[in-house]
Amino acid sequence: MTFGLLAILPAILFAVGMARDRRRIGNAVWLGLTLMFLLLWALSSAAEEVVGVGVVVVLLLLALALPVALVVNGLFMVLREGRRLGNLLSLLTGFGILGLDAVFLIAAADEVGWIAVTSGALVVVVGYVGFLFGSLLLYAIIYGRTGRRSGFDAVIVLGSGLIGDRVPPLLASRLDRGAEIFRRSADRSPRLVVSGGQGRDELVSEAAAMRDYLVARTIPPEAILVEDAATTTEENLRLSLALLDPPTDRVAAVTNNFHVFRTAMVARSLRLPVDVIGSPTAFYFLPSAFLREFVAIMIRHRGAHVVACGLLVAAYLLLVLG
């Protein structure tokens, strides 16, 4: 019963946060805490046999099935997408979890004690990071499936790289979704902004190739604005909005589903009136993509996370060493 009551406060804060601004990272934390307390309440109410079986199943999934699946996905990513660091994240994460498994097995046989204490502190840090990842992943899915889908005065499609002068599937998915939202908002005579500069290995700017792609799919050329200087998500949003004259409060930014929530966070930090909408992504690409987004979010708020981990580890050591 206690855990059920503890779930009420974060649930209220989550609902208030969603009503005030869906782009707050705090919403993900409150959602995670709510679900964690509800899970603990369910476990405390269940029979001991059920709890024991559930714990064993979860540990097996997290310690063995998850890392093996990540390693397999990582190998597939390398074969399909190349050996760039972003494509190696699921592979590295899988091996990292297997490494942690080995550390915990060594700690279980430790007679001295310091290995067990150190691995316990590591569990605290990993638990904190895992909680944040799960909370952000779940909230990113919720964010991507809620909110306005039509009635915009402008639609911004964020670039994601070309192959020479060709629009690859990842970017084509964004453009198709942008065109869909543009047509749904036809009663407001919207403008469609394509945003992206030219990379060193690209024959034209992303924006130019994006414009040609949309024109070939019956989007009126006069409705398309070209922003061809941006190299980051922040620049995509800021420079694209600067093109809109007169400005508007009903703006949609389109990116891939894995990138939606971080884009929304960037828009909020810049105080930009933007609703972010996601487009589909190939399933095999999602693990590495979500991990990359999570790393970027952690780096963006690294100070707060370092302090939180330090406090949790200090509390653990005081509890264990007394």
PDB file of C-alpha atoms in Angstrom:
ATOM      1  CA  MET A   1       0.000   0.000   0.000  1.00  0.00           C
ATOM      2  CA  THR A   2       2.884   2.366   0.829  1.00  0.00           C
ATOM      3  CA  PHE A   3       4.357   2.122  -2.670  1.00  0.00           C
ATOM      4  CA  GLY A   4       0.928   2.799  -4.177  1.00  0.00           C
ATOM      5  CA  LEU A   5       0.659   6.006  -2.154  1.00  0.00           C
ATOM      6  CA  LEU A   6       4.216   6.998  -3.126  1.00  0.00           C
ATOM      7  CA  ALA A   7       3.213   6.719  -6.800  1.00  0.00           C
ATOM      8  CA  ILE A   8       0.551   9.420  -6.426  1.00  0.00           C
ATOM      9  CA  LEU A   9       2.892  12.438  -6.138  1.00  0.00           C
ATOM     10  CA  PRO A  10       5.060  11.715  -9.216  1.00  0.00           C
ATOM     11  CA  ALA A  11       1.898  10.818 -11.151  1.00  0.00           C
ATOM     12  CA  ILE A  12       0.426  14.232 -10.316  1.00  0.00           C
ATOM     13  CA  LEU A  13       3.680  15.987 -11.225  1.00  0.00           C
ATOM     14  CA  PHE A  14       3.782  14.071 -14.511  1.00  0.00           C
ATOM     15  CA  ALA A  15       0.227  15.115 -15.384  1.00  0.00           C
ATOM     16  CA  VAL A  16       0.930  18.757 -14.488  1.00  0.00           C
ATOM     17  CA  GLY A  17       4.176  18.713 -16.476  1.00  0.00           C
ATOM     18  CA  MET A  18       2.414  17.298 -19.540  1.00  0.00           C
ATOM     19  CA  ALA A  19      -0.262  19.986 -19.293  1.00  0.00           C
ATOM     20  CA  ARG A  20       2.270  22.821 -18.921  1.00  0.00           C
ATOM     21  CA  ASP A  21       4.943  21.760 -21.417  1.00  0.00           C
ATOM     22  CA  ARG A  22       5.319  18.320 -22.993  1.00  0.00           C
ATOM     23  CA  ARG A  23       8.967  19.085 -23.815  1.00  0.00           C
ATOM     24  CA  ARG A  24      10.238  19.001 -20.199  1.00  0.00           C
ATOM     25  CA  ILE A  25      12.771  16.265 -19.413  1.00  0.00           C
ATOM     26  CA  GLY A  26      11.316  16.194 -15.902  1.00  0.00           C
ATOM     27  CA  ASN A  27       8.157  14.624 -17.336  1.00  0.00           C
ATOM     28  CA  ALA A  28      10.167  11.512 -18.214  1.00  0.00           C
ATOM     29  CA  VAL A  29      11.579  11.273 -14.686  1.00  0.00           C
ATOM     30  CA  TRP A  30       8.154  11.647 -13.032  1.00  0.00           C
ATOM     31  CA  LEU A  31       6.737   9.009 -15.379  1.00  0.00           C
ATOM     32  CA  GLY A  32       9.591   6.636 -14.530  1.00  0.00           C
ATOM     33  CA  LEU A  33       9.145   7.137 -10.777  1.00  0.00           C
ATOM     34  CA  THR A  34       5.392   6.581 -11.060  1.00  0.00           C
ATOM     35  CA  LEU A  35       5.851   3.300 -12.888  1.00  0.00           C
ATOM     36  CA  MET A  36       8.633   2.185 -10.548  1.00  0.00           C
ATOM     37  CA  PHE A  37       6.491   2.711  -7.448  1.00  0.00           C
ATOM     38  CA  LEU A  38       3.514   1.007  -9.108  1.00  0.00           C
ATOM     39  CA  LEU A  39       5.718  -1.971  -9.961  1.00  0.00           C
ATOM     40  CA  LEU A  40       7.006  -2.147  -6.372  1.00  0.00           C
ATOM     41  CA  TRP A  41       3.419  -1.937  -5.121  1.00  0.00           C
ATOM     42  CA  ALA A  42       2.406  -4.813  -7.423  1.00  0.00           C
ATOM     43  CA  LEU A  43       5.375  -6.898  -6.266  1.00  0.00           C
ATOM     44  CA  SER A  44       4.673  -6.211  -2.590  1.00  0.00           C
ATOM     45  CA  SER A  45       1.093  -7.373  -3.106  1.00  0.00           C
ATOM     46  CA  ALA A  46       2.010 -10.554  -4.973  1.00  0.00           C
ATOM     47  CA  ALA A  47       2.826 -13.952  -3.526  1.00  0.00           C
ATOM     48  CA  GLU A  48       6.481 -14.637  -2.695  1.00  0.00           C
ATOM     49  CA  GLU A  49       6.669 -17.430  -5.280  1.00  0.00           C
ATOM     50  CA  VAL A  50       5.414 -15.113  -8.024  1.00  0.00           C
ATOM     51  CA  VAL A  51       7.862 -12.385  -7.002  1.00  0.00           C
ATOM     52  CA  GLY A  52      10.762 -14.850  -6.978  1.00  0.00           C
ATOM     53  CA  VAL A  53       9.959 -16.181 -10.439  1.00  0.00           C
ATOM     54  CA  GLY A  54       9.462 -12.627 -11.755  1.00  0.00           C
ATOM     55  CA  VAL A  55      12.805 -11.446 -10.384  1.00  0.00           C
ATOM     56  CA  VAL A  56      14.631 -14.419 -11.917  1.00  0.00           C
ATOM     57  CA  VAL A  57      12.991 -13.846 -15.313  1.00  0.00           C
ATOM     58  CA  VAL A  58      13.821 -10.108 -15.275  1.00  0.00           C
ATOM     59  CA  LEU A  59      17.434 -10.751 -14.266  1.00  0.00           C
ATOM     60  CA  LEU A  60      17.861 -13.308 -17.027  1.00  0.00           C
ATOM     61  CA  LEU A  61      16.377 -10.908 -19.577  1.00  0.00           C
ATOM     62  CA  LEU A  62      18.544  -7.984 -18.466  1.00  0.00           C
ATOM     63  CA  ALA A  63      21.751  -9.925 -17.867  1.00  0.00           C
ATOM     64  CA  LEU A  64      21.690 -12.325 -20.815  1.00  0.00           C
ATOM     65  CA  ALA A  65      18.935 -11.816 -23.391  1.00  0.00           C
ATOM     66  CA  LEU A  66      19.310  -8.022 -23.640  1.00  0.00           C
ATOM     67  CA  PRO A  67      23.107  -7.903 -24.153  1.00  0.00           C
ATOM     68  CA  VAL A  68      23.022 -10.765 -26.663  1.00  0.00           C
ATOM     69  CA  ALA A  69      20.267  -8.999 -28.622  1.00  0.00           C
ATOM     70  CA  LEU A  70      22.270  -5.744 -28.558  1.00  0.00           C
ATOM     71  CA  VAL A  71      25.425  -7.474 -29.790  1.00  0.00           C
ATOM     72  CA  VAL A  72      23.510  -9.113 -32.659  1.00  0.00           C
ATOM     73  CA  ASN A  73      21.907  -5.791 -33.551  1.00  0.00           C
ATOM     74  CA  GLY A  74      25.297  -4.078 -33.372  1.00  0.00           C
ATOM     75  CA  LEU A  75      26.860  -6.563 -35.780  1.00  0.00           C
ATOM     76  CA  PHE A  76      23.932  -6.082 -38.162  1.00  0.00           C
ATOM     77  CA  MET A  77      24.313  -2.305 -37.923  1.00  0.00           C
ATOM     78  CA  VAL A  78      28.023  -2.524 -38.799  1.00  0.00           C
ATOM     79  CA  LEU A  79      27.257  -4.686 -41.816  1.00  0.00           C
ATOM     80  CA  ARG A  80      24.429  -2.434 -43.037  1.00  0.00           C
ATOM     81  CA  GLU A  81      25.571   1.057 -42.019  1.00  0.00           C
ATOM     82  CA  GLY A  82      29.367   0.923 -41.587  1.00  0.00           C
ATOM     83  CA  ARG A  83      31.711   1.183 -38.602  1.00  0.00           C
ATOM     84  CA  ARG A  84      31.004   4.748 -37.502  1.00  0.00           C
ATOM     85  CA  LEU A  85      30.912   5.237 -33.724  1.00  0.00           C
ATOM     86  CA  GLY A  86      27.170   5.960 -33.717  1.00  0.00           C
ATOM     87  CA  ASN A  87      26.551   2.592 -35.378  1.00  0.00           C
ATOM     88  CA  LEU A  88      28.649   0.766 -32.774  1.00  0.00           C
ATOM     89  CA  LEU A  89      26.653   1.886 -29.733  1.00  0.00           C
ATOM     90  CA  SER A  90      24.369  -1.138 -29.453  1.00  0.00           C
ATOM     91  CA  LEU A  91      27.361  -3.478 -29.928  1.00  0.00           C
ATOM     92  CA  LEU A  92      29.418  -1.672 -27.281  1.00  0.00           C
ATOM     93  CA  THR A  93      26.468  -1.533 -24.872  1.00  0.00           C
ATOM     94  CA  GLY A  94      25.871  -5.268 -25.266  1.00  0.00           C
ATOM     95  CA  PHE A  95      29.512  -6.082 -24.525  1.00  0.00           C
ATOM     96  CA  GLY A  96      29.423  -3.612 -21.625  1.00  0.00           C
ATOM     97  CA  ILE A  97      26.494  -5.422 -19.993  1.00  0.00           C
ATOM     98  CA  LEU A  98      28.223  -8.781 -20.464  1.00  0.00           C
ATOM     99  CA  GLY A  99      31.302  -7.250 -18.824  1.00  0.00           C
ATOM    100  CA  LEU A 100      29.173  -6.159 -15.873  1.00  0.00           C
ATOM    101  CA  ASP A 101      27.828  -9.699 -15.598  1.00  0.00           C
ATOM    102  CA  ALA A 102      31.405 -10.940 -15.270  1.00  0.00           C
ATOM    103  CA  VAL A 103      32.185  -8.347 -12.579  1.00  0.00           C
ATOM    104  CA  PHE A 104      29.134  -9.364 -10.556  1.00  0.00           C
ATOM    105  CA  LEU A 105      30.095 -13.056 -10.762  1.00  0.00           C
ATOM    106  CA  ILE A 106      33.580 -12.220  -9.484  1.00  0.00           C
ATOM    107  CA  ALA A 107      32.078 -10.091  -6.692  1.00  0.00           C
ATOM    108  CA  ALA A 108      29.807 -12.955  -5.628  1.00  0.00           C
ATOM    109  CA  ALA A 109      32.906 -15.088  -4.975  1.00  0.00           C
ATOM    110  CA  ASP A 110      34.850 -12.262  -3.295  1.00  0.00           C
ATOM    111  CA  GLU A 111      36.170 -13.131   0.141  1.00  0.00           C
ATOM    112  CA  VAL A 112      38.010  -9.848   0.747  1.00  0.00           C
ATOM    113  CA  GLY A 113      35.032  -7.584   0.337  1.00  0.00           C
ATOM    114  CA  TRP A 114      36.347  -4.596  -1.586  1.00  0.00           C
ATOM    115  CA  ILE A 115      35.371  -6.085  -4.950  1.00  0.00           C
ATOM    116  CA  ALA A 116      31.839  -6.641  -3.689  1.00  0.00           C
ATOM    117  CA  VAL A 117      31.625  -3.069  -2.367  1.00  0.00           C
ATOM    118  CA  THR A 118      32.981  -1.629  -5.619  1.00  0.00           C
ATOM    119  CA  SER A 119      30.618  -3.704  -7.740  1.00  0.00           C
ATOM    120  CA  GLY A 120      27.752  -2.603  -5.504  1.00  0.00           C
ATOM    121  CA  ALA A 121      28.607   1.037  -6.183  1.00  0.00           C
ATOM    122  CA  LEU A 122      28.730   0.166  -9.879  1.00  0.00           C
ATOM    123  CA  VAL A 123      25.249  -1.368  -9.600  1.00  0.00           C
ATOM    124  CA  VAL A 124      23.991   1.916  -8.134  1.00  0.00           C
ATOM    125  CA  VAL A 125      25.397   3.923 -11.055  1.00  0.00           C
ATOM    126  CA  VAL A 126      24.168   1.434 -13.660  1.00  0.00           C
ATOM    127  CA  GLY A 127      20.757   1.354 -11.994  1.00  0.00           C
ATOM    128  CA  TYR A 128      20.529   5.146 -12.148  1.00  0.00           C
ATOM    129  CA  VAL A 129      21.540   5.232 -15.819  1.00  0.00           C
ATOM    130  CA  GLY A 130      19.201   2.338 -16.639  1.00  0.00           C
ATOM    131  CA  PHE A 131      16.288   4.063 -14.887  1.00  0.00           C
ATOM    132  CA  LEU A 132      16.900   7.255 -16.860  1.00  0.00           C
ATOM    133  CA  PHE A 133      17.237   5.389 -20.146  1.00  0.00           C
ATOM    134  CA  GLY A 134      14.028   3.451 -19.605  1.00  0.00           C
ATOM    135  CA  SER A 135      12.144   6.573 -18.511  1.00  0.00           C
ATOM    136  CA  LEU A 136      13.359   8.657 -21.450  1.00  0.00           C
ATOM    137  CA  LEU A 137      12.704   5.871 -23.955  1.00  0.00           C
ATOM    138  CA  LEU A 138       9.144   5.368 -22.745  1.00  0.00           C
ATOM    139  CA  TYR A 139       8.433   9.087 -22.569  1.00  0.00           C
ATOM    140  CA  ALA A 140       9.925   9.649 -26.034  1.00  0.00           C
ATOM    141  CA  ILE A 141       7.442   7.099 -27.386  1.00  0.00           C
ATOM    142  CA  ILE A 142       4.559   8.806 -25.567  1.00  0.00           C
ATOM    143  CA  TYR A 143       5.670  12.246 -26.748  1.00  0.00           C
ATOM    144  CA  GLY A 144       5.950  11.048 -30.332  1.00  0.00           C
ATOM    145  CA  ARG A 145       2.412   9.633 -30.286  1.00  0.00           C
ATOM    146  CA  THR A 146       0.659  12.640 -28.741  1.00  0.00           C
ATOM    147  CA  GLY A 147       0.136  16.241 -29.707  1.00  0.00           C
ATOM    148  CA  ARG A 148      -1.104  18.101 -32.756  1.00  0.00           C
ATOM    149  CA  ARG A 149      -0.846  16.447 -36.178  1.00  0.00           C
ATOM    150  CA  SER A 150      -2.399  19.102 -38.450  1.00  0.00           C
ATOM    151  CA  GLY A 151      -3.441  22.757 -38.528  1.00  0.00           C
ATOM    152  CA  PHE A 152       0.080  24.187 -38.868  1.00  0.00           C
ATOM    153  CA  ASP A 153       1.111  27.408 -40.573  1.00  0.00           C
ATOM    154  CA  ALA A 154       4.624  26.100 -41.253  1.00  0.00           C
ATOM    155  CA  VAL A 155       6.349  22.720 -41.399  1.00  0.00           C
ATOM    156  CA  ILE A 156      10.133  22.401 -40.954  1.00  0.00           C
ATOM    157  CA  VAL A 157      11.822  19.220 -42.149  1.00  0.00           C
ATOM    158  CA  LEU A 158      15.235  18.678 -40.546  1.00  0.00           C
ATOM    159  CA  GLY A 159      18.031  17.304 -42.706  1.00  0.00           C
ATOM    160  CA  SER A 160      19.921  14.131 -41.835  1.00  0.00           C
ATOM    161  CA  GLY A 161      22.567  13.730 -44.531  1.00  0.00           C
ATOM    162  CA  LEU A 162      22.741  12.790 -48.198  1.00  0.00           C
ATOM    163  CA  ILE A 163      24.481  10.077 -50.181  1.00  0.00           C
ATOM    164  CA  GLY A 164      26.211  12.254 -52.765  1.00  0.00           C
ATOM    165  CA  ASP A 165      23.214  14.197 -54.047  1.00  0.00           C
ATOM    166  CA  ARG A 166      20.672  11.463 -53.292  1.00  0.00           C
ATOM    167  CA  VAL A 167      18.082  11.482 -50.499  1.00  0.00           C
ATOM    168  CA  PRO A 168      18.583   8.266 -48.439  1.00  0.00           C
ATOM    169  CA  PRO A 169      15.692   6.351 -46.801  1.00  0.00           C
ATOM    170  CA  LEU A 170      16.162   8.007 -43.387  1.00  0.00           C
ATOM    171  CA  LEU A 171      15.728  11.496 -44.840  1.00  0.00           C
ATOM    172  CA  ALA A 172      13.028  10.367 -47.283  1.00  0.00           C
ATOM    173  CA  SER A 173      10.972   9.230 -44.287  1.00  0.00           C
ATOM    174  CA  ARG A 174      11.163  12.740 -42.798  1.00  0.00           C
ATOM    175  CA  LEU A 175      10.233  14.377 -46.103  1.00  0.00           C
ATOM    176  CA  ASP A 176       7.266  12.064 -46.660  1.00  0.00           C
ATOM    177  CA  ARG A 177       5.933  12.832 -43.180  1.00  0.00           C
ATOM    178  CA  GLY A 178       6.520  16.561 -43.701  1.00  0.00           C
ATOM    179  CA  ALA A 179       4.614  16.455 -46.991  1.00  0.00           C
ATOM    180  CA  GLU A 180       1.782  14.572 -45.267  1.00  0.00           C
ATOM    181  CA  ILE A 181       1.472  17.210 -42.523  1.00  0.00           C
ATOM    182  CA  PHE A 182       1.706  19.984 -45.136  1.00  0.00           C
ATOM    183  CA  ARG A 183      -1.251  18.521 -47.032  1.00  0.00           C
ATOM    184  CA  ARG A 184      -3.274  18.004 -43.840  1.00  0.00           C
ATOM    185  CA  SER A 185      -2.796  21.695 -43.042  1.00  0.00           C
ATOM    186  CA  ALA A 186      -3.756  22.870 -46.558  1.00  0.00           C
ATOM    187  CA  ASP A 187      -6.623  25.009 -45.237  1.00  0.00           C
ATOM    188  CA  ARG A 188      -4.033  27.277 -43.547  1.00  0.00           C
ATOM    189  CA  SER A 189      -1.856  27.710 -46.690  1.00  0.00           C
ATOM    190  CA  PRO A 190       1.266  26.528 -44.835  1.00  0.00           C
ATOM    191  CA  ARG A 191       4.886  27.054 -45.770  1.00  0.00           C
ATOM    192  CA  LEU A 192       7.287  24.111 -45.876  1.00  0.00           C
ATOM    193  CA  VAL A 193      10.896  24.735 -44.845  1.00  0.00           C
ATOM    194  CA  VAL A 194      13.640  22.262 -45.794  1.00  0.00           C
ATOM    195  CA  SER A 195      16.716  22.671 -43.601  1.00  0.00           C
ATOM    196  CA  GLY A 196      20.250  21.366 -43.982  1.00  0.00           C
ATOM    197  CA  GLY A 197      23.666  22.560 -45.151  1.00  0.00           C
ATOM    198  CA  GLN A 198      26.178  20.799 -47.367  1.00  0.00           C
ATOM    199  CA  GLY A 199      28.531  18.257 -45.848  1.00  0.00           C
ATOM    200  CA  ARG A 200      32.061  17.603 -47.078  1.00  0.00           C
ATOM    201  CA  ASP A 201      31.020  14.347 -48.764  1.00  0.00           C
ATOM    202  CA  GLU A 202      27.797  15.766 -50.270  1.00  0.00           C
ATOM    203  CA  LEU A 203      27.506  17.078 -53.831  1.00  0.00           C
ATOM    204  CA  VAL A 204      24.729  19.575 -52.996  1.00  0.00           C
ATOM    205  CA  SER A 205      23.208  21.002 -49.850  1.00  0.00           C
ATOM    206  CA  GLU A 206      20.723  18.810 -48.024  1.00  0.00           C
ATOM    207  CA  ALA A 207      18.086  21.514 -48.423  1.00  0.00           C
ATOM    208  CA  ALA A 208      18.477  21.604 -52.218  1.00  0.00           C
ATOM    209  CA  ALA A 209      18.107  17.829 -52.526  1.00  0.00           C
ATOM    210  CA  MET A 210      15.152  17.898 -50.120  1.00  0.00           C
ATOM    211  CA  ARG A 211      13.419  20.589 -52.170  1.00  0.00           C
ATOM    212  CA  ASP A 212      13.852  18.592 -55.389  1.00  0.00           C
ATOM    213  CA  TYR A 213      12.479  15.489 -53.643  1.00  0.00           C
ATOM    214  CA  LEU A 214       9.344  17.322 -52.497  1.00  0.00           C
ATOM    215  CA  VAL A 215       8.744  19.057 -55.843  1.00  0.00           C
ATOM    216  CA  ALA A 216       8.915  15.650 -57.546  1.00  0.00           C
ATOM    217  CA  ARG A 217       6.112  14.580 -55.195  1.00  0.00           C
ATOM    218  CA  THR A 218       3.753  17.411 -56.165  1.00  0.00           C
ATOM    219  CA  ILE A 219       4.549  19.885 -53.390  1.00  0.00           C
ATOM    220  CA  PRO A 220       4.206  23.389 -54.967  1.00  0.00           C
ATOM    221  CA  PRO A 221       7.675  24.963 -55.368  1.00  0.00           C
ATOM    222  CA  GLU A 222       6.386  28.359 -54.238  1.00  0.00           C
ATOM    223  CA  ALA A 223       5.393  26.846 -50.868  1.00  0.00           C
ATOM    224  CA  ILE A 224       8.929  25.607 -50.130  1.00  0.00           C
ATOM    225  CA  LEU A 225      11.528  27.713 -48.310  1.00  0.00           C
ATOM    226  CA  VAL A 226      15.177  26.612 -48.453  1.00  0.00           C
ATOM    227  CA  GLU A 227      17.473  26.914 -45.428  1.00  0.00           C
ATOM    228  CA  ASP A 228      20.868  25.598 -46.547  1.00  0.00           C
ATOM    229  CA  ALA A 229      23.287  26.692 -43.813  1.00  0.00           C
ATOM    230  CA  ALA A 230      22.349  24.596 -40.745  1.00  0.00           C
ATOM    231  CA  THR A 231      24.704  21.889 -39.490  1.00  0.00           C
ATOM    232  CA  THR A 232      23.075  21.067 -36.119  1.00  0.00           C
ATOM    233  CA  THR A 233      19.564  20.516 -34.779  1.00  0.00           C
ATOM    234  CA  GLU A 234      19.707  23.861 -32.985  1.00  0.00           C
ATOM    235  CA  GLU A 235      20.637  25.649 -36.222  1.00  0.00           C
ATOM    236  CA  ASN A 236      17.958  23.727 -38.144  1.00  0.00           C
ATOM    237  CA  LEU A 237      15.292  25.148 -35.851  1.00  0.00           C
ATOM    238  CA  ARG A 238      16.657  28.636 -35.306  1.00  0.00           C
ATOM    239  CA  LEU A 239      17.581  29.423 -38.918  1.00  0.00           C
ATOM    240  CA  SER A 240      14.382  27.905 -40.307  1.00  0.00           C
ATOM    241  CA  LEU A 241      12.163  29.967 -38.035  1.00  0.00           C
ATOM    242  CA  ALA A 242      14.117  33.083 -39.067  1.00  0.00           C
ATOM    243  CA  LEU A 243      12.947  32.466 -42.657  1.00  0.00           C
ATOM    244  CA  LEU A 244       9.276  32.599 -41.690  1.00  0.00           C
ATOM    245  CA  ASP A 245       7.932  36.077 -42.378  1.00  0.00           C
ATOM    246  CA  PRO A 246       5.533  36.766 -40.846  1.00  0.00           C
ATOM    247  CA  PRO A 247       6.399  34.480 -37.900  1.00  0.00           C
ATOM    248  CA  THR A 248       3.832  32.011 -36.601  1.00  0.00           C
ATOM    249  CA  ASP A 249       3.035  30.154 -33.391  1.00  0.00           C
ATOM    250  CA  ARG A 250       1.849  27.012 -35.178  1.00  0.00           C
ATOM    251  CA  VAL A 251       5.048  25.369 -36.408  1.00  0.00           C
ATOM    252  CA  ALA A 252       5.798  21.663 -36.790  1.00  0.00           C
ATOM    253  CA  ALA A 253       9.343  20.305 -36.971  1.00  0.00           C
ATOM    254  CA  VAL A 254       9.677  16.860 -38.546  1.00  0.00           C
ATOM    255  CA  THR A 255      12.488  14.444 -37.726  1.00  0.00           C
ATOM    256  CA  ASN A 256      12.805  10.688 -37.221  1.00  0.00           C
ATOM    257  CA  ASN A 257      10.950   9.155 -34.283  1.00  0.00           C
ATOM    258  CA  PHE A 258      14.116   8.400 -32.300  1.00  0.00           C
ATOM    259  CA  HIS A 259      15.169  12.077 -32.531  1.00  0.00           C
ATOM    260  CA  VAL A 260      11.823  13.636 -31.595  1.00  0.00           C
ATOM    261  CA  PHE A 261      12.193  14.231 -27.871  1.00  0.00           C
ATOM    262  CA  ARG A 262      15.746  15.611 -27.993  1.00  0.00           C
ATOM    263  CA  THR A 263      14.660  17.986 -30.767  1.00  0.00           C
ATOM    264  CA  ALA A 264      11.753  19.077 -28.568  1.00  0.00           C
ATOM    265  CA  MET A 265      14.173  19.683 -25.678  1.00  0.00           C
ATOM    266  CA  VAL A 266      16.390  21.809 -27.935  1.00  0.00           C
ATOM    267  CA  ALA A 267      13.356  23.805 -29.103  1.00  0.00           C
ATOM    268  CA  ARG A 268      12.328  24.391 -25.501  1.00  0.00           C
ATOM    269  CA  SER A 269      15.820  25.522 -24.485  1.00  0.00           C
ATOM    270  CA  LEU A 270      15.744  28.041 -27.352  1.00  0.00           C
ATOM    271  CA  ARG A 271      12.209  29.159 -26.373  1.00  0.00           C
ATOM    272  CA  LEU A 272      10.952  28.292 -29.854  1.00  0.00           C
ATOM    273  CA  PRO A 273       7.228  27.615 -30.444  1.00  0.00           C
ATOM    274  CA  VAL A 274       7.655  24.263 -32.184  1.00  0.00           C
ATOM    275  CA  ASP A 275       5.754  20.953 -32.037  1.00  0.00           C
ATOM    276  CA  VAL A 276       8.053  18.079 -33.018  1.00  0.00           C
ATOM    277  CA  ILE A 277       6.620  15.171 -35.020  1.00  0.00           C
ATOM    278  CA  GLY A 278       8.382  11.897 -35.800  1.00  0.00           C
ATOM    279  CA  SER A 279       8.640   9.823 -38.944  1.00  0.00           C
ATOM    280  CA  PRO A 280       9.164   6.030 -39.115  1.00  0.00           C
ATOM    281  CA  THR A 281      12.642   4.501 -38.895  1.00  0.00           C
ATOM    282  CA  ALA A 282      13.857   1.035 -39.903  1.00  0.00           C
ATOM    283  CA  PHE A 283      13.507  -1.250 -36.872  1.00  0.00           C
ATOM    284  CA  TYR A 284      17.121  -2.466 -36.898  1.00  0.00           C
ATOM    285  CA  PHE A 285      18.336   1.152 -36.726  1.00  0.00           C
ATOM    286  CA  LEU A 286      16.407   2.041 -33.557  1.00  0.00           C
ATOM    287  CA  PRO A 287      18.584   0.537 -30.758  1.00  0.00           C
ATOM    288  CA  SER A 288      21.740   2.413 -31.760  1.00  0.00           C
ATOM    289  CA  ALA A 289      19.727   5.527 -32.614  1.00  0.00           C
ATOM    290  CA  PHE A 290      17.978   5.661 -29.234  1.00  0.00           C
ATOM    291  CA  LEU A 291      21.271   4.995 -27.438  1.00  0.00           C
ATOM    292  CA  ARG A 292      22.896   7.855 -29.367  1.00  0.00           C
ATOM    293  CA  GLU A 293      20.054  10.185 -28.403  1.00  0.00           C
ATOM    294  CA  PHE A 294      20.317   9.107 -24.771  1.00  0.00           C
ATOM    295  CA  VAL A 295      24.069   9.775 -24.694  1.00  0.00           C
ATOM    296  CA  ALA A 296      23.477  13.228 -26.193  1.00  0.00           C
ATOM    297  CA  ILE A 297      20.843  14.029 -23.555  1.00  0.00           C
ATOM    298  CA  MET A 298      23.109  12.794 -20.740  1.00  0.00           C
ATOM    299  CA  ILE A 299      25.980  14.955 -22.020  1.00  0.00           C
ATOM    300  CA  ARG A 300      23.674  17.958 -22.283  1.00  0.00           C
ATOM    301  CA  HIS A 301      22.793  17.601 -18.573  1.00  0.00           C
ATOM    302  CA  ARG A 302      26.040  15.969 -17.444  1.00  0.00           C
ATOM    303  CA  GLY A 303      26.544  18.201 -14.403  1.00  0.00           C
ATOM    304  CA  ALA A 304      23.260  17.189 -12.798  1.00  0.00           C
ATOM    305  CA  HIS A 305      23.865  13.493 -13.544  1.00  0.00           C
ATOM    306  CA  VAL A 306      27.368  13.523 -12.069  1.00  0.00           C
ATOM    307  CA  VAL A 307      26.036  15.092  -8.869  1.00  0.00           C
ATOM    308  CA  ALA A 308      23.131  12.610  -8.688  1.00  0.00           C
ATOM    309  CA  CYS A 309      25.437   9.605  -9.187  1.00  0.00           C
ATOM    310  CA  GLY A 310      27.855  10.955  -6.587  1.00  0.00           C
ATOM    311  CA  LEU A 311      25.111  11.357  -4.005  1.00  0.00           C
ATOM    312  CA  LEU A 312      23.694   7.895  -4.678  1.00  0.00           C
ATOM    313  CA  VAL A 313      27.108   6.235  -4.411  1.00  0.00           C
ATOM    314  CA  ALA A 314      27.899   8.173  -1.219  1.00  0.00           C
ATOM    315  CA  ALA A 315      24.586   7.078   0.311  1.00  0.00           C
ATOM    316  CA  TYR A 316      25.309   3.457  -0.689  1.00  0.00           C
ATOM    317  CA  LEU A 317      28.802   3.525   0.854  1.00  0.00           C
ATOM    318  CA  LEU A 318      27.494   5.043   4.103  1.00  0.00           C
ATOM    319  CA  LEU A 319      24.846   2.336   4.255  1.00  0.00           C
ATOM    320  CA  VAL A 320      27.276  -0.509   3.551  1.00  0.00           C
ATOM    321  CA  LEU A 321      30.344   0.658   5.469  1.00  0.00           C
ATOM    322  CA  GLY A 322      28.360   2.288   8.225  1.00  0.00           C
TER     323      GLY A 322
END
